[in-house]
PDB file of C-alpha atoms in Angstrom:
ATOM      1  CA  UNK A   1     -16.725-165.188 -11.486  1.00 93.00           C
ATOM      2  CA  UNK A   2     -16.924-166.854 -14.891  1.00 95.00           C
ATOM      3  CA  UNK A   3     -13.677-168.751 -15.562  1.00 96.00           C
ATOM      4  CA  UNK A   4     -12.644-170.557 -18.747  1.00 96.00           C
ATOM      5  CA  UNK A   5      -9.838-173.079 -18.337  1.00 96.00           C
ATOM      6  CA  UNK A   6      -8.233-174.098 -21.640  1.00 96.00           C
ATOM      7  CA  UNK A   7      -6.471-177.463 -21.569  1.00 93.00           C
ATOM      8  CA  UNK A   8      -8.780-178.596 -18.778  1.00 90.00           C
ATOM      9  CA  UNK A   9      -8.137-182.334 -19.212  1.00 87.00           C
ATOM     10  CA  UNK A  10      -4.363-182.075 -18.854  1.00 84.00           C
ATOM     11  CA  UNK A  11      -2.434-182.548 -15.635  1.00 80.00           C
ATOM     12  CA  UNK A  12      -2.341-178.845 -14.737  1.00 84.00           C
ATOM     13  CA  UNK A  13      -5.913-178.249 -15.914  1.00 87.00           C
ATOM     14  CA  UNK A  14      -7.213-181.080 -13.750  1.00 84.00           C
ATOM     15  CA  UNK A  15      -5.262-179.733 -10.777  1.00 83.00           C
ATOM     16  CA  UNK A  16      -6.778-176.286 -11.255  1.00 87.00           C
ATOM     17  CA  UNK A  17     -10.274-177.737 -11.545  1.00 87.00           C
ATOM     18  CA  UNK A  18      -9.829-179.581  -8.256  1.00 84.00           C
ATOM     19  CA  UNK A  19      -9.032-176.432  -6.256  1.00 84.00           C
ATOM     20  CA  UNK A  20     -11.865-175.460  -3.886  1.00 86.00           C
ATOM     21  CA  UNK A  21     -11.338-171.761  -4.640  1.00 86.00           C
ATOM     22  CA  UNK A  22     -11.868-172.458  -8.345  1.00 82.00           C
ATOM     23  CA  UNK A  23     -14.950-174.628  -7.761  1.00 84.00           C
ATOM     24  CA  UNK A  24     -16.635-171.683  -6.017  1.00 89.00           C
ATOM     25  CA  UNK A  25     -17.018-170.013  -9.417  1.00 92.00           C
ATOM     26  CA  UNK A  26     -18.750-170.744 -12.716  1.00 93.00           C
ATOM     27  CA  UNK A  27     -16.193-172.849 -14.561  1.00 93.00           C
ATOM     28  CA  UNK A  28     -16.000-173.629 -18.261  1.00 95.00           C
ATOM     29  CA  UNK A  29     -13.504-176.501 -18.601  1.00 94.00           C
ATOM     30  CA  UNK A  30     -12.453-176.507 -22.252  1.00 95.00           C
ATOM     31  CA  UNK A  31     -10.219-179.016 -23.943  1.00 92.00           C
ATOM     32  CA  UNK A  32      -9.554-179.850 -27.600  1.00 90.00           C
ATOM     33  CA  UNK A  33     -12.972-181.464 -27.992  1.00 91.00           C
ATOM     34  CA  UNK A  34     -14.767-178.351 -26.698  1.00 93.00           C
ATOM     35  CA  UNK A  35     -12.588-175.698 -28.367  1.00 95.00           C
ATOM     36  CA  UNK A  36      -9.874-175.864 -31.002  1.00 95.00           C
ATOM     37  CA  UNK A  37      -7.635-173.003 -29.861  1.00 96.00           C
ATOM     38  CA  UNK A  38      -5.973-172.935 -33.301  1.00 96.00           C
ATOM     39  CA  UNK A  39      -9.296-171.914 -34.887  1.00 96.00           C
ATOM     40  CA  UNK A  40      -9.533-168.122 -34.519  1.00 96.00           C
ATOM     41  CA  UNK A  41     -13.236-167.921 -35.397  1.00 97.00           C
ATOM     42  CA  UNK A  42     -14.099-170.693 -32.932  1.00 96.00           C
ATOM     43  CA  UNK A  43     -12.141-168.971 -30.156  1.00 97.00           C
ATOM     44  CA  UNK A  44     -13.804-165.591 -30.735  1.00 97.00           C
ATOM     45  CA  UNK A  45     -17.252-167.176 -30.987  1.00 96.00           C
ATOM     46  CA  UNK A  46     -16.818-169.293 -27.850  1.00 97.00           C
ATOM     47  CA  UNK A  47     -15.481-166.401 -25.780  1.00 97.00           C
ATOM     48  CA  UNK A  48     -18.393-164.223 -26.942  1.00 96.00           C
ATOM     49  CA  UNK A  49     -20.832-167.007 -26.005  1.00 96.00           C
ATOM     50  CA  UNK A  50     -19.341-167.797 -22.576  1.00 97.00           C
ATOM     51  CA  UNK A  51     -18.278-164.248 -21.634  1.00 96.00           C
ATOM     52  CA  UNK A  52     -15.569-165.406 -19.190  1.00 97.00           C
ATOM     53  CA  UNK A  53     -14.066-162.822 -16.882  1.00 97.00           C
ATOM     54  CA  UNK A  54     -10.917-164.902 -16.409  1.00 97.00           C
ATOM     55  CA  UNK A  55      -9.288-167.127 -19.025  1.00 98.00           C
ATOM     56  CA  UNK A  56      -6.575-169.526 -17.885  1.00 96.00           C
ATOM     57  CA  UNK A  57      -4.555-171.132 -20.659  1.00 97.00           C
ATOM     58  CA  UNK A  58      -2.814-174.356 -19.692  1.00 95.00           C
ATOM     59  CA  UNK A  59      -3.222-175.895 -23.159  1.00 95.00           C
ATOM     60  CA  UNK A  60       0.076-176.659 -24.866  1.00 93.00           C
ATOM     61  CA  UNK A  61       1.845-178.793 -27.395  1.00 93.00           C
ATOM     62  CA  UNK A  62       4.414-180.408 -25.133  1.00 85.00           C
ATOM     63  CA  UNK A  63       5.738-183.266 -27.234  1.00 85.00           C
ATOM     64  CA  UNK A  64       9.269-181.895 -26.874  1.00 86.00           C
ATOM     65  CA  UNK A  65      11.000-184.703 -28.783  1.00 86.00           C
ATOM     66  CA  UNK A  66       8.503-184.590 -31.674  1.00 89.00           C
ATOM     67  CA  UNK A  67       8.957-180.816 -31.993  1.00 90.00           C
ATOM     68  CA  UNK A  68      12.692-181.388 -32.471  1.00 90.00           C
ATOM     69  CA  UNK A  69      12.540-184.396 -34.755  1.00 90.00           C
ATOM     70  CA  UNK A  70       9.936-183.562 -37.395  1.00 92.00           C
ATOM     71  CA  UNK A  71       8.635-180.666 -39.451  1.00 93.00           C
ATOM     72  CA  UNK A  72       5.103-181.614 -38.391  1.00 94.00           C
ATOM     73  CA  UNK A  73       6.089-181.480 -34.710  1.00 92.00           C
ATOM     74  CA  UNK A  74       7.720-178.074 -35.181  1.00 94.00           C
ATOM     75  CA  UNK A  75       4.643-176.729 -36.970  1.00 96.00           C
ATOM     76  CA  UNK A  76       2.338-178.075 -34.268  1.00 95.00           C
ATOM     77  CA  UNK A  77       4.478-176.547 -31.518  1.00 96.00           C
ATOM     78  CA  UNK A  78       4.356-173.083 -33.086  1.00 97.00           C
ATOM     79  CA  UNK A  79       0.687-173.354 -34.085  1.00 97.00           C
ATOM     80  CA  UNK A  80      -0.433-174.276 -30.543  1.00 96.00           C
ATOM     81  CA  UNK A  81       2.208-172.696 -28.271  1.00 97.00           C
ATOM     82  CA  UNK A  82       2.657-169.442 -30.170  1.00 97.00           C
ATOM     83  CA  UNK A  83       0.045-168.539 -32.784  1.00 97.00           C
ATOM     84  CA  UNK A  84      -2.963-169.843 -30.839  1.00 97.00           C
ATOM     85  CA  UNK A  85      -1.733-168.101 -27.683  1.00 98.00           C
ATOM     86  CA  UNK A  86      -1.631-164.823 -29.590  1.00 97.00           C
ATOM     87  CA  UNK A  87      -5.222-165.352 -30.707  1.00 97.00           C
ATOM     88  CA  UNK A  88      -6.314-166.239 -27.163  1.00 98.00           C
ATOM     89  CA  UNK A  89      -4.648-163.157 -25.665  1.00 98.00           C
ATOM     90  CA  UNK A  90      -6.161-160.845 -28.278  1.00 97.00           C
ATOM     91  CA  UNK A  91      -9.628-162.397 -27.868  1.00 97.00           C
ATOM     92  CA  UNK A  92      -9.378-162.080 -24.070  1.00 98.00           C
ATOM     93  CA  UNK A  93      -8.399-158.434 -24.455  1.00 98.00           C
ATOM     94  CA  UNK A  94     -11.325-157.803 -26.812  1.00 97.00           C
ATOM     95  CA  UNK A  95     -13.895-159.098 -24.305  1.00 97.00           C
ATOM     96  CA  UNK A  96     -12.171-157.478 -21.303  1.00 97.00           C
ATOM     97  CA  UNK A  97     -11.204-160.742 -19.608  1.00 97.00           C
ATOM     98  CA  UNK A  98      -8.060-161.257 -17.560  1.00 97.00           C
ATOM     99  CA  UNK A  99      -5.738-163.728 -19.280  1.00 98.00           C
ATOM    100  CA  UNK A 100      -3.367-166.088 -17.464  1.00 97.00           C
ATOM    101  CA  UNK A 101      -0.950-168.029 -19.659  1.00 97.00           C
ATOM    102  CA  UNK A 102       1.264-170.854 -18.404  1.00 95.00           C
ATOM    103  CA  UNK A 103       4.669-171.105 -20.028  1.00 95.00           C
ATOM    104  CA  UNK A 104       7.889-172.942 -19.194  1.00 92.00           C
ATOM    105  CA  UNK A 105      11.471-172.535 -18.048  1.00 91.00           C
ATOM    106  CA  UNK A 106      12.454-173.988 -21.446  1.00 91.00           C
ATOM    107  CA  UNK A 107      12.469-170.359 -22.643  1.00 95.00           C
ATOM    108  CA  UNK A 108      15.896-170.159 -20.957  1.00 94.00           C
ATOM    109  CA  UNK A 109      19.139-171.885 -21.917  1.00 92.00           C
ATOM    110  CA  UNK A 110      19.845-173.267 -18.431  1.00 89.00           C
ATOM    111  CA  UNK A 111      23.338-171.761 -18.256  1.00 91.00           C
ATOM    112  CA  UNK A 112      22.657-169.390 -15.376  1.00 91.00           C
ATOM    113  CA  UNK A 113      24.053-170.725 -12.104  1.00 90.00           C
ATOM    114  CA  UNK A 114      21.434-169.049  -9.918  1.00 91.00           C
ATOM    115  CA  UNK A 115      17.657-169.130 -10.311  1.00 89.00           C
ATOM    116  CA  UNK A 116      16.162-167.191 -13.191  1.00 90.00           C
ATOM    117  CA  UNK A 117      13.968-164.152 -12.533  1.00 89.00           C
ATOM    118  CA  UNK A 118      11.235-162.518 -14.607  1.00 88.00           C
ATOM    119  CA  UNK A 119      13.576-159.913 -16.085  1.00 91.00           C
ATOM    120  CA  UNK A 120      16.130-162.415 -17.414  1.00 93.00           C
ATOM    121  CA  UNK A 121      16.333-162.520 -21.189  1.00 95.00           C
ATOM    122  CA  UNK A 122      14.979-165.750 -22.683  1.00 95.00           C
ATOM    123  CA  UNK A 123      17.336-167.815 -24.822  1.00 96.00           C
ATOM    124  CA  UNK A 124      15.568-171.072 -25.740  1.00 94.00           C
ATOM    125  CA  UNK A 125      17.662-173.966 -27.031  1.00 93.00           C
ATOM    126  CA  UNK A 126      14.833-176.135 -28.352  1.00 93.00           C
ATOM    127  CA  UNK A 127      11.935-175.811 -30.762  1.00 95.00           C
ATOM    128  CA  UNK A 128       9.545-176.329 -27.850  1.00 95.00           C
ATOM    129  CA  UNK A 129      11.262-173.524 -25.906  1.00 95.00           C
ATOM    130  CA  UNK A 130      11.218-171.252 -28.963  1.00 97.00           C
ATOM    131  CA  UNK A 131       7.500-171.850 -29.501  1.00 97.00           C
ATOM    132  CA  UNK A 132       6.670-171.161 -25.850  1.00 97.00           C
ATOM    133  CA  UNK A 133       8.848-168.022 -25.918  1.00 97.00           C
ATOM    134  CA  UNK A 134       6.984-166.748 -28.983  1.00 98.00           C
ATOM    135  CA  UNK A 135       3.666-167.351 -27.197  1.00 97.00           C
ATOM    136  CA  UNK A 136       4.929-165.315 -24.249  1.00 97.00           C
ATOM    137  CA  UNK A 137       5.890-162.497 -26.632  1.00 97.00           C
ATOM    138  CA  UNK A 138       2.339-162.416 -28.023  1.00 98.00           C
ATOM    139  CA  UNK A 139       0.835-162.224 -24.530  1.00 98.00           C
ATOM    140  CA  UNK A 140       3.282-159.536 -23.394  1.00 97.00           C
ATOM    141  CA  UNK A 141       2.573-157.491 -26.527  1.00 97.00           C
ATOM    142  CA  UNK A 142      -1.150-157.641 -25.774  1.00 97.00           C
ATOM    143  CA  UNK A 143      -0.446-156.664 -22.144  1.00 97.00           C
ATOM    144  CA  UNK A 144       1.435-153.625 -23.469  1.00 96.00           C
ATOM    145  CA  UNK A 145      -1.765-152.747 -25.362  1.00 97.00           C
ATOM    146  CA  UNK A 146      -3.855-152.920 -22.183  1.00 97.00           C
ATOM    147  CA  UNK A 147      -4.726-156.588 -21.598  1.00 97.00           C
ATOM    148  CA  UNK A 148      -4.913-157.571 -17.943  1.00 96.00           C
ATOM    149  CA  UNK A 149      -2.696-160.598 -18.218  1.00 96.00           C
ATOM    150  CA  UNK A 150      -0.004-162.740 -16.675  1.00 96.00           C
ATOM    151  CA  UNK A 151       2.625-165.173 -17.896  1.00 96.00           C
ATOM    152  CA  UNK A 152       3.550-167.899 -15.420  1.00 93.00           C
ATOM    153  CA  UNK A 153       6.646-169.988 -16.100  1.00 92.00           C
ATOM    154  CA  UNK A 154       6.762-173.442 -14.580  1.00 88.00           C
ATOM    155  CA  UNK A 155       9.375-176.134 -14.580  1.00 81.00           C
ATOM    156  CA  UNK A 156       8.181-179.718 -14.426  1.00 71.00           C
ATOM    157  CA  UNK A 157       4.697-180.651 -13.289  1.00 67.00           C
ATOM    158  CA  UNK A 158       4.291-183.219 -10.550  1.00 61.00           C
ATOM    159  CA  UNK A 159       1.145-184.634  -9.056  1.00 57.00           C
ATOM    160  CA  UNK A 160      -1.273-187.479  -8.955  1.00 58.00           C
ATOM    161  CA  UNK A 161      -3.053-188.860 -11.971  1.00 56.00           C
ATOM    162  CA  UNK A 162      -5.914-186.654 -13.042  1.00 49.00           C
ATOM    163  CA  UNK A 163      -9.479-187.341 -12.029  1.00 48.00           C
ATOM    164  CA  UNK A 164     -10.892-187.948 -15.518  1.00 47.00           C
ATOM    165  CA  UNK A 165      -8.190-190.298 -16.740  1.00 54.00           C
ATOM    166  CA  UNK A 166      -8.162-188.301 -19.994  1.00 51.00           C
ATOM    167  CA  UNK A 167      -5.052-186.226 -19.308  1.00 55.00           C
ATOM    168  CA  UNK A 168      -1.394-187.140 -19.433  1.00 62.00           C
ATOM    169  CA  UNK A 169       0.450-189.164 -16.838  1.00 65.00           C
ATOM    170  CA  UNK A 170       2.293-187.226 -14.200  1.00 65.00           C
ATOM    171  CA  UNK A 171       6.081-187.623 -14.139  1.00 67.00           C
ATOM    172  CA  UNK A 172       6.055-189.763 -10.962  1.00 69.00           C
ATOM    173  CA  UNK A 173       3.326-191.992 -12.437  1.00 71.00           C
ATOM    174  CA  UNK A 174       5.364-192.361 -15.636  1.00 72.00           C
ATOM    175  CA  UNK A 175       8.494-193.356 -13.679  1.00 77.00           C
ATOM    176  CA  UNK A 176       6.571-195.897 -11.608  1.00 77.00           C
ATOM    177  CA  UNK A 177       5.011-197.423 -14.730  1.00 81.00           C
ATOM    178  CA  UNK A 178       8.359-197.602 -16.564  1.00 83.00           C
ATOM    179  CA  UNK A 179      10.056-199.190 -13.542  1.00 88.00           C
ATOM    180  CA  UNK A 180       7.705-202.120 -13.983  1.00 86.00           C
ATOM    181  CA  UNK A 181       8.444-202.359 -17.711  1.00 89.00           C
ATOM    182  CA  UNK A 182      12.180-201.724 -18.074  1.00 87.00           C
ATOM    183  CA  UNK A 183      15.463-202.654 -16.449  1.00 85.00           C
ATOM    184  CA  UNK A 184      17.042-199.223 -17.051  1.00 88.00           C
ATOM    185  CA  UNK A 185      15.522-195.729 -17.310  1.00 81.00           C
ATOM    186  CA  UNK A 186      17.142-192.727 -19.005  1.00 78.00           C
ATOM    187  CA  UNK A 187      15.957-189.124 -18.748  1.00 69.00           C
ATOM    188  CA  UNK A 188      17.005-185.815 -20.233  1.00 61.00           C
ATOM    189  CA  UNK A 189      17.397-182.746 -18.070  1.00 58.00           C
ATOM    190  CA  UNK A 190      15.806-180.362 -20.587  1.00 50.00           C
ATOM    191  CA  UNK A 191      18.997-178.505 -21.468  1.00 45.00           C
ATOM    192  CA  UNK A 192      21.880-179.390 -23.745  1.00 44.00           C
TER     193      UNK A 192
END
């Protein structure tokens, strides 16, 4: 199978690339340098060229604090997490590829006292959550039109540092590094 993985140098992308079942196929690892997912013409052209049968989107703008604190961060979040996802889903549908899009539990408000399920209504409390929710809406709309597609919501990502050293630090790696630099660490839980 011909598989395109968007966001290939990130933590999740690197984890996917390391899976033996994935390595059995023809893989096109694409990151920002190989494909600007915000450029509609580039996306359409690259998908036509590569003809992937499966497209896995793990690319995201995940600078949660920047999305909240600046107009530029908000614009970037919606451009990458929403608008580009809509373009990717539509382009995948056009070439007949299956589309898998990774989203987040930030689409929920965190008030439910039991685990969320697929049919729960999203209610994001942050710009990041809103942008990811909008991206999901674009994918689901394209699925309603006949796209073979899936939306997968994750919580936090954990794992070892990626093989290329080009992706982001994992959460455990970040904590270990900060423990060596600071006397006190503070974290947010993702919900207000």
